[in-house]
Short mmCIF file of C-alpha atoms and ligand atoms in Angstrom, two decimals:
data_model
loop_
_atom_site.label_atom_id
_atom_site.label_comp_id
_atom_site.label_asym_id
_atom_site.label_seq_id
_atom_site.Cartn_x
_atom_site.Cartn_y
_atom_site.Cartn_z
CA MET A 1 -53.91 75.89 40.13
CA GLU A 2 -51.47 73.81 42.09
CA THR A 3 -48.43 75.85 43.20
CA GLY A 4 -44.95 74.63 42.51
CA GLN A 5 -44.54 73.81 46.20
CA ALA A 6 -42.45 70.70 46.57
CA ARG A 7 -44.42 67.55 47.28
CA GLY A 8 -41.02 66.13 48.08
CA ASN A 9 -40.27 65.80 44.41
CA THR A 10 -39.51 68.74 42.17
CA MET A 11 -38.83 72.43 42.46
CA THR A 12 -39.88 74.70 45.29
CA LEU A 13 -40.41 77.43 42.68
CA SER A 14 -43.71 78.99 41.71
CA ASP A 15 -45.40 77.75 38.55
CA SER A 16 -44.39 80.88 36.69
CA ALA A 17 -40.75 80.46 37.76
CA ILE A 18 -40.83 76.83 36.67
CA ARG A 19 -42.32 77.85 33.33
CA GLU A 20 -39.60 80.48 32.90
CA LEU A 21 -36.88 77.95 33.71
CA ALA A 22 -38.46 75.40 31.39
CA PHE A 23 -38.57 77.87 28.51
CA LYS A 24 -34.94 78.80 29.11
CA MET A 25 -33.91 75.14 29.09
CA LEU A 26 -35.87 74.30 25.96
CA ASP A 27 -34.60 77.40 24.15
CA SER A 28 -31.03 76.23 24.74
CA PHE A 29 -31.55 72.50 24.05
CA ARG A 30 -30.21 71.47 20.66
CA ILE A 31 -29.80 67.90 19.45
CA GLU A 32 -28.11 66.90 16.20
CA ILE A 33 -29.76 64.53 13.78
CA PRO A 34 -27.82 62.00 11.66
CA SER A 35 -27.99 62.07 7.87
CA TRP A 36 -27.90 58.27 7.91
CA GLY A 37 -31.10 58.27 9.95
CA PHE A 38 -33.04 59.27 6.82
CA ALA A 39 -31.54 56.67 4.46
CA ASN A 40 -32.48 53.02 4.01
CA THR A 41 -30.46 50.92 6.43
CA GLY A 42 -31.07 47.57 8.05
CA THR A 43 -29.60 44.81 10.15
CA ARG A 44 -27.20 42.05 9.10
CA PHE A 45 -30.35 39.98 8.54
CA GLY A 46 -31.74 42.29 5.92
CA LYS A 47 -33.19 45.67 5.25
CA PHE A 48 -36.82 46.75 4.81
CA VAL A 49 -36.71 49.61 2.36
CA GLN A 50 -38.98 52.57 2.88
CA ALA A 51 -40.50 54.47 -0.01
CA ALA A 52 -39.91 57.76 1.83
CA ALA A 53 -36.24 57.04 2.59
CA ALA A 54 -33.69 59.62 1.41
CA THR A 55 -31.28 58.51 -1.29
CA THR A 56 -29.43 61.79 -1.88
CA ILE A 57 -27.78 64.38 0.35
CA GLU A 58 -30.39 66.88 -0.85
CA GLU A 59 -33.23 64.64 0.40
CA LYS A 60 -31.44 64.20 3.72
CA PHE A 61 -31.24 67.98 4.14
CA ALA A 62 -34.92 68.28 3.20
CA ASP A 63 -35.88 65.67 5.82
CA ALA A 64 -33.71 67.34 8.44
CA ALA A 65 -35.40 70.65 7.68
CA GLU A 66 -38.83 69.06 8.23
CA VAL A 67 -37.75 67.66 11.60
CA ASN A 68 -36.39 71.06 12.61
CA ARG A 69 -39.54 72.85 11.37
CA LEU A 70 -41.61 70.63 13.63
CA THR A 71 -39.36 70.52 16.71
CA GLY A 72 -37.31 73.73 16.65
CA ALA A 73 -34.40 71.82 18.24
CA THR A 74 -32.38 70.27 15.40
CA PRO A 75 -30.53 72.93 13.42
CA THR A 76 -27.56 70.71 12.54
CA MET A 77 -27.21 67.38 10.74
CA ALA A 78 -24.31 64.99 11.25
CA LEU A 79 -22.65 63.98 7.98
CA HIS A 80 -20.94 60.71 7.13
CA VAL A 81 -18.02 61.45 4.81
CA LEU A 82 -18.26 58.56 2.34
CA TRP A 83 -22.06 58.44 2.25
CA ASP A 84 -22.70 62.18 2.12
CA LEU A 85 -19.53 63.60 0.56
CA PRO A 86 -18.29 60.78 -1.69
CA ASN A 87 -16.02 63.22 -3.53
CA GLY A 88 -14.67 64.74 -0.34
CA LEU A 89 -13.88 68.46 -0.40
CA LYS A 90 -15.26 68.72 -3.95
CA ASP A 91 -18.75 68.14 -2.52
CA VAL A 92 -18.50 71.00 -0.05
CA PRO A 93 -19.99 73.71 -2.35
CA GLU A 94 -23.08 71.51 -2.93
CA VAL A 95 -23.46 70.95 0.81
CA ARG A 96 -23.07 74.67 1.47
CA ALA A 97 -25.85 75.41 -1.03
CA LEU A 98 -28.09 72.82 0.64
CA GLU A 99 -27.39 74.39 4.04
CA ARG A 100 -28.58 77.74 2.73
CA ARG A 101 -31.58 76.28 0.90
CA PHE A 102 -32.88 74.22 3.82
CA GLY A 103 -31.65 76.25 6.80
CA ILE A 104 -29.82 73.25 8.25
CA ARG A 105 -26.11 73.50 9.08
CA SER A 106 -23.61 70.69 8.71
CA GLY A 107 -22.94 69.18 12.09
CA SER A 108 -20.33 66.68 13.15
CA ILE A 109 -18.23 65.02 10.45
CA ASN A 110 -18.12 61.22 10.68
CA PRO A 111 -15.15 59.56 8.94
CA ASN A 112 -15.83 56.12 7.51
CA LEU A 113 -13.05 53.76 8.46
CA PHE A 114 -15.10 50.60 8.44
CA GLN A 115 -16.59 49.89 5.04
CA ASP A 116 -13.71 49.60 2.55
CA GLN A 117 -12.38 46.09 1.90
CA GLU A 118 -8.88 47.20 2.92
CA TYR A 119 -10.13 47.69 6.46
CA LYS A 120 -10.87 43.99 6.87
CA TYR A 121 -8.18 43.68 9.58
CA GLY A 122 -8.55 47.24 10.84
CA SER A 123 -8.01 50.80 9.73
CA LEU A 124 -5.86 52.95 12.06
CA CYS A 125 -4.94 49.71 13.92
CA ASN A 126 -4.26 47.58 10.84
CA PRO A 127 -0.96 45.63 10.98
CA SER A 128 -0.15 47.03 7.53
CA ALA A 129 1.54 50.43 7.84
CA GLU A 130 0.34 51.25 4.33
CA ILE A 131 -3.32 50.70 5.25
CA ARG A 132 -2.87 52.63 8.48
CA GLU A 133 -1.48 55.50 6.41
CA ARG A 134 -4.47 55.44 4.06
CA ALA A 135 -6.87 55.39 7.00
CA LEU A 136 -5.06 58.31 8.60
CA GLN A 137 -5.24 60.23 5.33
CA HIS A 138 -9.01 59.70 5.30
CA LEU A 139 -9.12 61.11 8.84
CA PHE A 140 -7.04 64.10 7.73
CA ASP A 141 -9.40 64.61 4.77
CA SER A 142 -12.41 64.45 7.12
CA ILE A 143 -10.81 67.14 9.30
CA GLU A 144 -10.33 69.34 6.22
CA ILE A 145 -13.97 68.80 5.23
CA GLY A 146 -14.93 69.85 8.75
CA LYS A 147 -12.90 73.04 8.39
CA ALA A 148 -14.47 73.80 5.01
CA LEU A 149 -17.95 73.37 6.49
CA ASP A 150 -17.17 75.26 9.73
CA SER A 151 -18.06 72.06 11.57
CA ARG A 152 -16.72 71.85 15.12
CA ASP A 153 -16.66 68.11 15.76
CA ILE A 154 -14.94 65.19 14.07
CA SER A 155 -16.88 62.25 15.43
CA LEU A 156 -14.62 59.21 15.13
CA TRP A 157 -15.88 55.65 15.42
CA MET A 158 -13.80 52.72 14.20
CA ALA A 159 -14.80 49.07 13.82
CA ASP A 160 -11.21 48.01 14.54
CA GLY A 161 -10.62 44.91 16.63
CA SER A 162 -10.36 41.15 16.25
CA ASN A 163 -12.61 38.10 16.45
CA TYR A 164 -10.34 35.46 17.91
CA PRO A 165 -7.79 35.30 20.72
CA GLY A 166 -4.18 35.28 19.59
CA THR A 167 -4.84 36.69 16.12
CA GLN A 168 -3.68 40.23 16.80
CA SER A 169 -1.30 42.09 19.14
CA ILE A 170 -3.60 44.23 21.28
CA ARG A 171 -0.70 46.33 22.56
CA LYS A 172 0.81 47.01 19.14
CA ARG A 173 -2.59 48.24 18.02
CA ILE A 174 -2.75 50.58 21.01
CA GLY A 175 0.56 52.13 19.97
CA TRP A 176 -0.49 52.56 16.35
CA LEU A 177 -3.73 54.23 17.40
CA GLU A 178 -1.96 56.57 19.83
CA ASP A 179 0.29 57.75 16.99
CA ALA A 180 -2.62 58.19 14.59
CA LEU A 181 -4.81 60.18 16.97
CA ARG A 182 -1.94 62.44 17.96
CA ALA A 183 -1.28 63.12 14.28
CA ALA A 184 -4.96 63.77 13.63
CA HIS A 185 -5.21 66.07 16.64
CA ASP A 186 -2.31 68.14 15.28
CA ARG A 187 -4.33 68.76 12.08
CA LEU A 188 -7.37 70.14 13.92
CA GLY A 189 -8.29 73.77 13.40
CA PRO A 190 -8.34 75.97 16.55
CA ASP A 191 -12.11 75.54 17.02
CA GLN A 192 -12.34 71.87 16.08
CA ARG A 193 -12.66 68.90 18.41
CA LEU A 194 -11.91 65.23 17.93
CA LEU A 195 -14.55 63.07 19.62
CA VAL A 196 -13.31 59.53 20.26
CA GLU A 197 -16.20 57.05 20.42
CA TYR A 198 -15.87 53.71 22.22
CA LYS A 199 -17.73 50.45 21.67
CA PRO A 200 -17.02 47.12 23.47
CA PHE A 201 -18.38 44.82 20.73
CA GLU A 202 -19.53 44.57 17.10
CA PRO A 203 -18.39 44.08 14.42
CA ALA A 204 -15.30 42.78 16.24
CA PHE A 205 -16.29 40.20 18.81
CA TYR A 206 -13.13 39.27 20.68
CA HIS A 207 -11.65 42.70 21.27
CA THR A 208 -12.34 46.17 19.94
CA ASP A 209 -9.47 48.64 19.97
CA ILE A 210 -11.46 51.31 21.81
CA ALA A 211 -13.70 49.19 24.01
CA ASP A 212 -14.66 51.45 26.88
CA TRP A 213 -14.61 54.94 28.29
CA GLY A 214 -11.24 54.38 29.97
CA MET A 215 -9.52 53.52 26.69
CA SER A 216 -11.28 56.38 24.93
CA SER A 217 -10.20 58.76 27.71
CA HIS A 218 -6.61 57.60 27.35
CA PHE A 219 -6.60 58.11 23.60
CA ALA A 220 -8.23 61.53 23.96
CA ARG A 221 -5.81 62.69 26.66
CA GLN A 222 -2.71 61.57 24.82
CA ALA A 223 -3.95 62.99 21.50
CA GLY A 224 -4.23 66.54 22.88
CA PRO A 225 -6.45 69.16 24.55
CA GLN A 226 -9.01 69.29 21.73
CA ALA A 227 -9.83 65.60 21.96
CA PHE A 228 -12.76 64.35 24.02
CA VAL A 229 -14.80 61.20 24.63
CA LEU A 230 -18.02 60.43 22.77
CA VAL A 231 -20.54 58.32 24.70
CA ASP A 232 -22.89 56.27 22.52
CA THR A 233 -25.57 55.07 24.91
CA GLY A 234 -25.88 51.77 23.02
CA HIS A 235 -22.18 50.98 23.45
CA HIS A 236 -22.25 49.49 26.93
CA TYR A 237 -22.75 46.11 28.55
CA SER A 238 -26.27 45.74 29.87
CA ALA A 239 -25.49 46.29 33.57
CA GLN A 240 -23.22 49.27 33.12
CA ASN A 241 -23.98 52.44 35.02
CA ILE A 242 -23.73 54.97 32.19
CA GLU A 243 -24.50 58.02 34.29
CA GLN A 244 -21.54 57.09 36.51
CA ILE A 245 -19.32 57.04 33.40
CA VAL A 246 -20.76 60.41 32.43
CA ALA A 247 -20.03 61.78 35.93
CA TRP A 248 -16.41 60.62 35.61
CA LEU A 249 -16.04 62.19 32.16
CA LEU A 250 -17.52 65.43 33.45
CA HIS A 251 -15.19 65.34 36.47
CA THR A 252 -12.14 64.77 34.25
CA GLY A 253 -13.23 67.35 31.65
CA LEU A 254 -13.31 64.72 28.89
CA LEU A 255 -17.01 64.54 28.00
CA GLY A 256 -17.35 65.64 24.37
CA GLY A 257 -20.86 64.45 23.66
CA PHE A 258 -23.34 61.68 23.03
CA HIS A 259 -24.77 59.48 20.36
CA PHE A 260 -28.23 58.90 21.79
CA ASN A 261 -30.31 55.79 21.17
CA ASP A 262 -31.75 53.02 23.31
CA ARG A 263 -30.94 49.35 23.60
CA ARG A 264 -32.40 46.18 25.02
CA TYR A 265 -29.51 43.83 24.30
CA ALA A 266 -26.66 45.45 22.37
CA ASP A 267 -26.12 48.36 20.03
CA ASP A 268 -29.74 48.12 18.93
CA ASP A 269 -30.11 51.79 17.99
CA LEU A 270 -33.72 51.81 19.20
CA THR A 271 -35.40 55.18 19.68
CA LEU A 272 -34.12 57.11 22.68
CA GLY A 273 -36.15 56.46 25.81
CA SER A 274 -38.11 53.57 24.34
CA ILE A 275 -36.60 51.02 26.72
CA ASP A 276 -35.08 52.95 29.64
CA PRO A 277 -36.06 56.65 29.76
CA TYR A 278 -35.00 56.88 33.42
CA GLN A 279 -31.38 56.21 32.42
CA ILE A 280 -31.39 59.16 29.99
CA PHE A 281 -32.94 61.33 32.72
CA ARG A 282 -30.13 60.29 35.08
CA ILE A 283 -27.53 61.13 32.41
CA PHE A 284 -29.04 64.56 31.82
CA HIS A 285 -29.15 65.15 35.58
CA GLU A 286 -25.38 64.65 35.84
CA ILE A 287 -24.89 67.20 33.08
CA HIS A 288 -27.31 69.73 34.60
CA CYS A 289 -25.42 69.40 37.89
CA ALA A 290 -22.05 69.97 36.20
CA GLN A 291 -23.32 72.84 34.06
CA SER A 292 -24.88 74.57 37.08
CA GLU A 293 -21.43 74.33 38.68
CA GLY A 294 -19.78 75.95 35.63
CA LEU A 295 -18.87 73.09 33.25
CA PRO A 296 -16.33 74.84 31.01
CA HIS A 297 -17.01 73.17 27.66
CA ALA A 298 -19.84 72.24 25.30
CA VAL A 299 -21.47 68.80 25.36
CA ALA A 300 -22.71 67.70 21.93
CA TYR A 301 -26.10 65.95 21.97
CA MET A 302 -26.44 63.84 18.85
CA ILE A 303 -28.81 61.10 17.79
CA ASP A 304 -27.33 57.93 16.33
CA GLN A 305 -30.33 55.93 15.11
CA SER A 306 -31.37 54.64 11.72
CA HIS A 307 -34.58 52.65 11.74
CA ASN A 308 -35.31 49.51 9.77
CA LEU A 309 -38.97 49.26 10.84
CA LYS A 310 -40.20 52.60 12.19
CA GLY A 311 -40.78 55.40 9.71
CA LYS A 312 -37.51 57.35 9.48
CA ILE A 313 -38.85 60.86 10.00
CA GLU A 314 -41.56 59.85 12.47
CA ALA A 315 -38.94 58.09 14.62
CA MET A 316 -36.62 61.11 14.42
CA VAL A 317 -39.38 63.50 15.57
CA GLN A 318 -40.38 61.04 18.31
CA THR A 319 -36.76 60.88 19.48
CA VAL A 320 -36.29 64.65 19.57
CA VAL A 321 -39.56 65.18 21.48
CA THR A 322 -38.56 62.48 23.99
CA ALA A 323 -35.11 64.01 24.42
CA GLN A 324 -36.61 67.44 25.09
CA GLU A 325 -38.95 66.03 27.73
CA LEU A 326 -36.24 64.03 29.52
CA TYR A 327 -33.82 66.95 29.39
CA LEU A 328 -36.47 69.22 30.90
CA LYS A 329 -37.50 66.72 33.60
CA ALA A 330 -33.87 66.50 34.69
CA ALA A 331 -33.50 70.29 34.61
CA LEU A 332 -36.41 70.64 37.02
CA VAL A 333 -34.81 68.57 39.77
CA ASP A 334 -34.42 70.80 42.84
CA ARG A 335 -30.68 70.19 42.95
CA GLU A 336 -30.16 72.36 46.01
CA ARG A 337 -32.69 70.44 48.08
CA LEU A 338 -31.32 67.18 46.71
CA ALA A 339 -27.77 68.10 47.75
CA GLY A 340 -28.99 68.77 51.27
CA LEU A 341 -30.81 65.45 51.46
CA GLN A 342 -27.74 63.64 50.08
CA GLN A 343 -25.55 65.34 52.65
CA ALA A 344 -27.92 64.28 55.38
CA CYS A 345 -28.17 60.77 53.90
CA ASP A 346 -31.93 61.13 53.98
CA LEU A 347 -32.16 58.31 51.47
CA VAL A 348 -35.85 57.97 50.81
CA ALA A 349 -36.47 61.72 50.72
CA ALA A 350 -33.55 62.15 48.27
CA GLU A 351 -34.83 59.33 46.13
CA GLU A 352 -38.41 60.58 46.23
CA LEU A 353 -37.28 64.05 45.16
CA PHE A 354 -35.14 62.60 42.36
CA ARG A 355 -37.53 60.08 40.88
CA GLY A 356 -40.45 62.41 41.52
CA ALA A 357 -38.85 64.81 39.05
CA PHE A 358 -38.60 61.95 36.55
CA TRP A 359 -42.27 61.17 37.03
CA ARG A 360 -43.30 64.79 36.49
CA ASP A 361 -45.26 65.14 33.24
CA ALA A 362 -43.17 67.63 31.29
CA ARG A 363 -45.53 67.64 28.32
CA PRO A 364 -47.66 70.61 29.46
CA LEU A 365 -44.46 72.68 29.68
CA THR A 366 -43.04 71.51 26.35
CA ARG A 367 -46.42 72.13 24.74
CA ALA A 368 -46.58 75.66 26.20
CA TRP A 369 -43.02 76.33 25.00
CA ARG A 370 -43.85 75.21 21.49
CA GLU A 371 -46.94 77.39 21.32
CA ALA A 372 -44.96 80.35 22.66
CA ARG A 373 -42.28 79.77 19.99
CA GLY A 374 -44.72 79.36 17.12
CA LEU A 375 -44.04 75.62 16.81
CA PRO A 376 -46.64 72.86 16.47
CA ALA A 377 -47.86 71.92 19.97
CA ASP A 378 -47.65 68.23 19.00
CA PRO A 379 -44.84 67.72 16.45
CA LEU A 380 -45.73 64.09 15.75
CA GLU A 381 -49.35 64.99 15.12
CA ALA A 382 -48.25 67.89 12.92
CA LEU A 383 -45.97 65.59 10.92
CA ARG A 384 -48.85 63.23 10.25
CA ALA A 385 -51.28 66.03 9.44
CA GLY A 386 -48.80 67.81 7.17
CA GLY A 387 -48.54 64.97 4.65
CA TYR A 388 -44.75 65.40 4.19
CA VAL A 389 -43.98 61.69 4.46
CA GLU A 390 -46.73 60.72 2.02
CA ARG A 391 -45.51 63.33 -0.46
CA ILE A 392 -41.87 62.25 -0.40
CA ALA A 393 -42.89 58.59 -0.53
CA ARG A 394 -44.69 59.30 -3.80
CA GLU A 395 -41.75 61.30 -5.15
CA ARG A 396 -39.02 58.92 -3.98
CA GLY A 397 -40.74 55.55 -3.92
CA SER A 398 -39.11 53.80 -6.85
CA ARG A 399 -35.67 55.26 -6.37
CA SER A 400 -35.52 54.50 -2.67
CA ALA A 401 -36.32 50.83 -3.18
CA ALA A 402 -33.47 50.49 -5.66
CA VAL A 403 -30.69 52.18 -3.69
CA SER A 404 -28.59 50.15 -1.24
CA SER A 405 -28.20 51.19 2.36
CA TYR A 406 -25.93 54.00 3.40
CA ALA A 407 -26.28 55.70 0.05
C1 LIG B 501 -22.78 52.56 14.16
C2 LIG B 501 -21.62 52.40 15.12
C3 LIG B 501 -21.31 53.72 15.83
C4 LIG B 501 -21.20 54.88 14.86
C5 LIG B 501 -22.41 54.92 13.94
C6 LIG B 501 -22.24 55.98 12.85
O1 LIG B 501 -21.96 51.43 16.11
O2 LIG B 501 -22.29 53.99 16.79
O3 LIG B 501 -21.19 56.10 15.63
O4 LIG B 501 -22.56 53.66 13.27
O5 LIG B 501 -21.09 55.75 12.11
O6 LIG B 501 -23.93 52.74 14.92
MN1 LIG B 502 -22.48 56.03 17.52
MN1 LIG B 503 -23.47 52.26 17.37
#
């Protein structure tokens, strides 16, 4: 059996030490799945409904439970306030009962400040003080729902912005948003966090009010100490160096978490690692480095994908399995050796160590971990063999086709 001796790429640990480290990493790796990932959604060019799609919050919890049964890594589900708790706090008892029934806890709470007609010209940045007030009240209500569900994170994304030069005052909108986020921060419970997500484009195409990590950092800083930045991997221009942004956010103590997905052109919400797995590895590497140096706060790993073509649950399992493998590959970088090579500017040796860790096949280790934890060795295979999707497609078929997206 090959020892763990470095071939210039990964750890200089023995196989058993690598296995122990791998198990420790996988035991601690948790990634949150989005309720909206189980419902019928589509693109602006149409939606292909799936017979197995969830149309109720109960079905979303059931689907999340199946993903967690197969992967052992997804104990929480992100909720979207309007889609999952249409009656607000009144829906909390039902959600609590579903948590107990399916063994899935409510995860981050996602306000919805982008769908109502009144938000046509913005929500928290709308020129109308009355609409800004209503949007802020929805944010306050979302915070209260989070408290009632013992949910730590309020995950805030807004579609605010404009489509044409000269149609809005960018600076006035900055001021309105600063006020709103400070007010929201003051409503947070002691253990809650406000995660401020940025996005440079879509649905606003001239300017968005939180367009990049710098703006998001500013809003988080000025809102208060419980506000952080949320990095959605699809929310960047194609050439951007996301792991450099992550390194900055780690350095400044502002990294709250991620919405993981992959992209070829824009915010495509493709399955994580389907286009550029190396980028996700590089992101995880930055976090492993910071955490090994004592990163003081939690980083929320969340998936933000909702598939129009792939099977919803199959894509979710595929994403979680990919995330586990990339997280583990990055964890097995021999960071001490790498630091020495970086210090010595031994470029090729540093690069060979780094990308060698990316090329390592982590699947034998993830397979061994699953078998040791009583999980299916191949979650995708187990999903197919288990017949869950076929069963729910039979049960839900007619209803799912009738219900609009984001139900
Ligand atoms: C869309 C937005 C953003 C948000 C998500 C859930 O682009 O990523 O986090 O919907 O509301 O993907
Ligand atoms: Mn997102
Ligand atoms: Mn997005």
